[in-house]
Amino acid sequence: MSRSWMRLRSLRRSAYRQVGNLAKIVTDVVCPFCGTLCDDLEVALDDSGEKILEVYNACAIGAAKFLHSQAEDRLTRPQMKQEDGSWKEVTYDEAVEYTAQMLIDAKKPLMYGWSSTSCSAQSVGSELGEVVGACMDNTATVCHGSSLIAVQDVGIPSATLGEIANRADRVVFWGCNPAHAHPRHMSRYSIFPRGFFTGKGSKSRKMVVVDPRRTDTAKMADIHLQLEQGHDYELLSAIRVAIRGEKLPKTVAGIPAETIYEVAETLKSGRFAVIFFGMGVTQSLGKNHNIDIAIAVTRDLNDYTKAAIIPMRGHYNVTGSGQVWGWQFGFPFCLDLSRGFARYNPGDSSSNDLLIRDEVDAAFVLGSDPGAHFPVGSVRKIAQMPSVCIDPHITPTSAVSKLHVPVAFVGVEVGGCAYRMDNVPIETRKVVEPPEGMLTDEEFLTMVLKRVKEMKGAA
Amino acid sequence: MTDYIIRNGFVYDPVLGINGDIMDVAVRDGKIVDAGDVTKATEIDASGMTVMAAAVDIHAHVAGPKVNVGRNFRPEDKLFNCNVGSGVKRMEAGFSVPTTIRTGYLYARMGFGFSMEAAMPPLYARHTHEEIVDTPIIDQGALPVFGNNWFVLEYIKENEVENTAAYIAWLLAQTKGYGVKCVNPGGTESWGWGMNCETVDDVVPYFDVTPRQIVDGLIAANEMLGLPHCMHVHGNSLGEPGNYGVTLDTLKIAEGHKPNNEFGRESVLHHTHLQFHCYGGESYASKSFESKSKEVMDYVNSTDNITFDLGVVTLDETTTMTADGPFEFHLSHMNSLKWANTDVELETGSGIVPFIYNPKTFIAGAQWAVGLELGLLVKDPMKAYVTTDAPNAGPLMRYPRVYKWLMSAKAREDMLNNVLKYGDSIRARCYIGELDREISLYELAMMTRAGPAKTLGLGHMFGSLKAGLEGDVAVYPYNPESDTDDPEKIEYAFGNCATLIKGGELIIKEGEVVSNGRQKRTFWVNAKTNENPVVERDISEKFKRYYTVTQNNYTVEGHHYMPNPYVIEVDATK
Ligand code: SF4
Ligand SMILES: [Zn+2]
């Protein structure tokens, strides 16, 4: 499989619009931040086309991602940590050499992250992981991994977000708070759009929020089920009972039976119901079992009306990472390639378990920040071993790594495919050039892969 | 580029009328040439072996979103089903839904050169193409689905064939698709509301059009454009007892349509996995269910513009996946296994359910019989192509087993007598027991090479060893003179080719994969039409109002989705 095409970094023609003779506007820009993957951003550039002036249509966090890329103090060359803890600039070639050597020397390197980068980088990374016999994992491991396991148990009746916009009249947010975590989700897909069969927009929809907290999303709901923390499984189970018209105890998870019957009736009476769910239910007590039964509720509803369920994936391309690994190895996360074939055993081959049990002896991190999201015990292990962090930013992970390789921002300085939370693939756009001489992560990975193959051949 | 000469094999090529003659086959600069035209060629000894052009798969689900759901949601499919990478080979995994890497190697080992991905949801075209790029060796194309697409439903309702054609041409260019696929016409859109279309005259809710109109309109548009492939349909009521009437209704829509193309294609309607559509009776019980393969084949044999593929059930545990969303829902209620579904805005839907075709049940055995009957009842094997609708009726890797059953009455008898629990009732309810025909190697070459290549409009590139065609040659370790004693030898040989040359490159040498292929291509069809402002306006309207991606972000651009495209140009402006 030739990969020479990966070096192409062309801009797409249609994406430009000239506004007078002032700023240039790049249209149809895809936001490389969250799984909502909005693709209608417009970015204003200065005359030279090098500087981002303004980002239109994005939410605040999305806009910040673009503007942040322009920071004056941004790192543009790899940094190697010295004995005394200070950082020394090294060349990309030296960084490639260190990384390749580290991966070759390790008995079982952990290659983690892969959620904030393009599928083509993920694909090169997969081949690299295969050649060095790595354990590979993505951010699902601390996020929607439980959902992926639930799908393996019971499947998932789902739909694209446009189906929701065009048809759904019953919308449930379970353990998620899109008002803050996916700010444009409700306006683009789930609550406000006036779709083909939902011409009255939010007036044609009933909104149910299930959350122990009175979040900003919950405040908007027609029905807010403020359940007792950690009792999602019981409540979902009760809704199944209510859907079938069977008898419930007086309260379940702190919710009165009448309310549960009302919710069940609301869902059944709709033409198209959808459940969106997030970390509040994937990582709380019950984990994948919560998702199993949420999916079972959706299955049951399909005997009465039409229903779908969609995970609110976080990183903009964590979904793509699971897809690439799916087609190359057959599993969406927690891959152990160290035996020459792909093993999958979450709880054993998941990154935190590997780290805590001292089963990995080098850490390669790309497109995520485990330093901020992993338990302290795991982060301490990363700090103790040979480690490389590939990330445009200085992060808690880069701070504990031996080598930090800054790269171009995917979706800002280089294009590449990303998969939305509903698995729809969208090609992100290059808006501006990266700083002079900076590599993309895909280019860096390709160089490491080449070097590793040379070293292996020589050995 | 190295030249090759394959010496002294038994050569089968129905296009050239060669039937087992001992001959040399030569490849120079990636193309077939006359054996006398090569001088310093690398010699490959094929004596005592069977030589054919590489095979062509007209219908398999091997790349794209639903295939990947099948992989990711079935970790159990990988258990004891993986190969360690070695040499140039990368690691492989998966039985019914192999990884892309394994798919490429499997096709190579079975001697294939081309495969058509059978259903590409347009909004997910990038995904399909990313997988195709990561599938080594074979050339591929993909058929976008049109049978439940809102544009198509609206144009066809108004009898606007020209607009339908313009839209098809636009969509093929946007998604880099190859032709027109139609799955459960109207039924999947109905499934958007939890409903279905069970006959060709059921009405699609809101859109107010029938499957009959959809199939008819798509054939007309397809021929108006003059596409290389014909309209490729999976009819309504797949898998339902008693559905053969719906199937005949669907096939009869082809009456009155004539092929219009410059590729030598004679068919206007290709019905896929026909096995699933030839059932009589009212239930799956042996008292009621019966094969209607003969009734359907009597009709097909009387026509000259219909082709089909078999979709033979291989009696394995497999993974079903189709754009027929309501069918999969139905199936999940039958076997209570896990069910995945994805409805796709404005376009289509899909479902995935694992399924066990248990040889100890009557119905699985009867389905097995129906598929083979179709291959045995066809008069002209150029119309009938061997598939398992992989992985729906059986995994891709079972093709050689199907060849064995088609080629050996003894192998079928053995199944009925010793493997299938209800062999006797299957004989009683199906035609299999009456059929002693054995497909010859020459006929097999029609059903796996010449035929599918012709119906895909690729007869000028694949399916024969005629000079000038692609240098795709497979050598199987099967001696047609001395290996006829044991049908197992057929299955072994067609799953383990001794040599595969693809595009002039040696891929399998002495039974081993030695290259991942340097020139794997993605085929798509670029049909030029006259400007059509109505369709252009409709497209931009729908994107503004109902799609969740912008029109500019819908287009699948070349570069990494298609590093090595092969574009077939069609001029439909006249
Ligand atoms: S909602 Fe998410 S994808 Fe959309 S603009 Fe905000 S951060 Fe970006
Ligand atoms: Zn199919």
XYZ file of N, CA and C and ligand atoms in Angstrom, chain A residues 30-41 57-63 66 178 181-185 188-189 314 316, ligand 1:
98
model
N -14.007 22.736 9.076
C -14.455 21.719 10.019
C -13.757 21.970 11.364
N -14.541 21.950 12.424
C -13.955 22.255 13.736
C -13.304 21.019 14.354
N -11.979 21.046 14.549
C -11.296 19.880 15.105
C -11.280 19.939 16.623
N -12.431 20.018 17.214
C -12.416 19.995 18.675
C -13.268 18.856 19.239
N -14.594 18.972 19.115
C -15.392 17.921 19.757
C -16.084 17.040 18.722
N -16.703 15.980 19.195
C -17.334 15.001 18.316
C -18.530 15.510 17.546
N -18.945 16.738 17.818
C -20.030 17.355 17.035
C -19.552 17.630 15.607
N -18.251 17.842 15.488
C -17.561 18.016 14.203
C -18.308 18.970 13.255
N -18.643 20.171 13.750
C -19.320 21.176 12.919
C -18.480 21.451 11.677
N -19.149 21.538 10.535
C -18.385 21.715 9.292
C -18.771 22.988 8.566
N -19.357 23.931 9.294
C -19.848 25.140 8.639
C -19.117 26.381 9.127
N -17.916 26.186 9.688
C -17.194 27.340 10.199
C -16.657 28.185 9.046
N -19.204 31.226 13.275
C -20.091 30.060 13.455
C -19.665 29.080 14.542
N -18.414 29.126 14.951
C -17.979 28.159 15.965
C -18.489 28.574 17.335
N -18.542 27.605 18.252
C -18.788 27.953 19.644
C -17.464 28.456 20.232
N -17.515 28.906 21.480
C -16.319 29.513 22.073
C -15.145 28.540 22.122
N -15.407 27.284 22.492
C -14.274 26.360 22.591
C -13.703 26.022 21.212
N -14.584 25.922 20.237
C -14.104 25.655 18.884
C -13.259 26.805 18.360
N -13.756 28.030 18.557
C -13.015 29.204 18.080
C -11.660 29.281 18.762
N -8.843 27.333 17.148
C -8.206 27.964 15.985
C -7.278 29.100 16.410
N -24.729 18.678 26.801
C -24.268 19.282 25.550
C -24.140 20.808 25.632
N -20.505 20.663 26.867
C -19.497 19.768 26.294
C -19.577 19.693 24.765
N -20.780 19.873 24.205
C -20.965 19.838 22.748
C -21.861 21.024 22.385
N -21.324 22.237 22.519
C -22.189 23.424 22.546
C -23.114 23.601 21.340
N -22.754 23.141 20.172
C -23.618 23.382 19.010
C -24.490 22.173 18.664
N -24.416 21.145 19.456
C -25.162 19.926 19.170
C -26.659 20.193 19.074
N -27.561 22.419 15.994
C -27.331 21.834 14.658
C -28.142 20.559 14.416
N -28.300 19.734 15.452
C -28.841 18.402 15.186
C -30.078 18.017 15.986
N -16.421 12.423 22.622
C -15.754 13.654 23.027
C -14.786 14.218 22.007
N -12.654 15.037 18.748
C -13.275 15.125 17.432
C -13.044 13.904 16.573
S -19.724 22.239 19.051
Fe -17.779 21.157 19.051
S -17.296 20.902 16.864
Fe -18.922 22.465 17.006
S -17.809 24.400 17.045
Fe -18.122 23.794 19.183
S -16.265 22.639 19.737
Fe -16.326 22.804 17.524
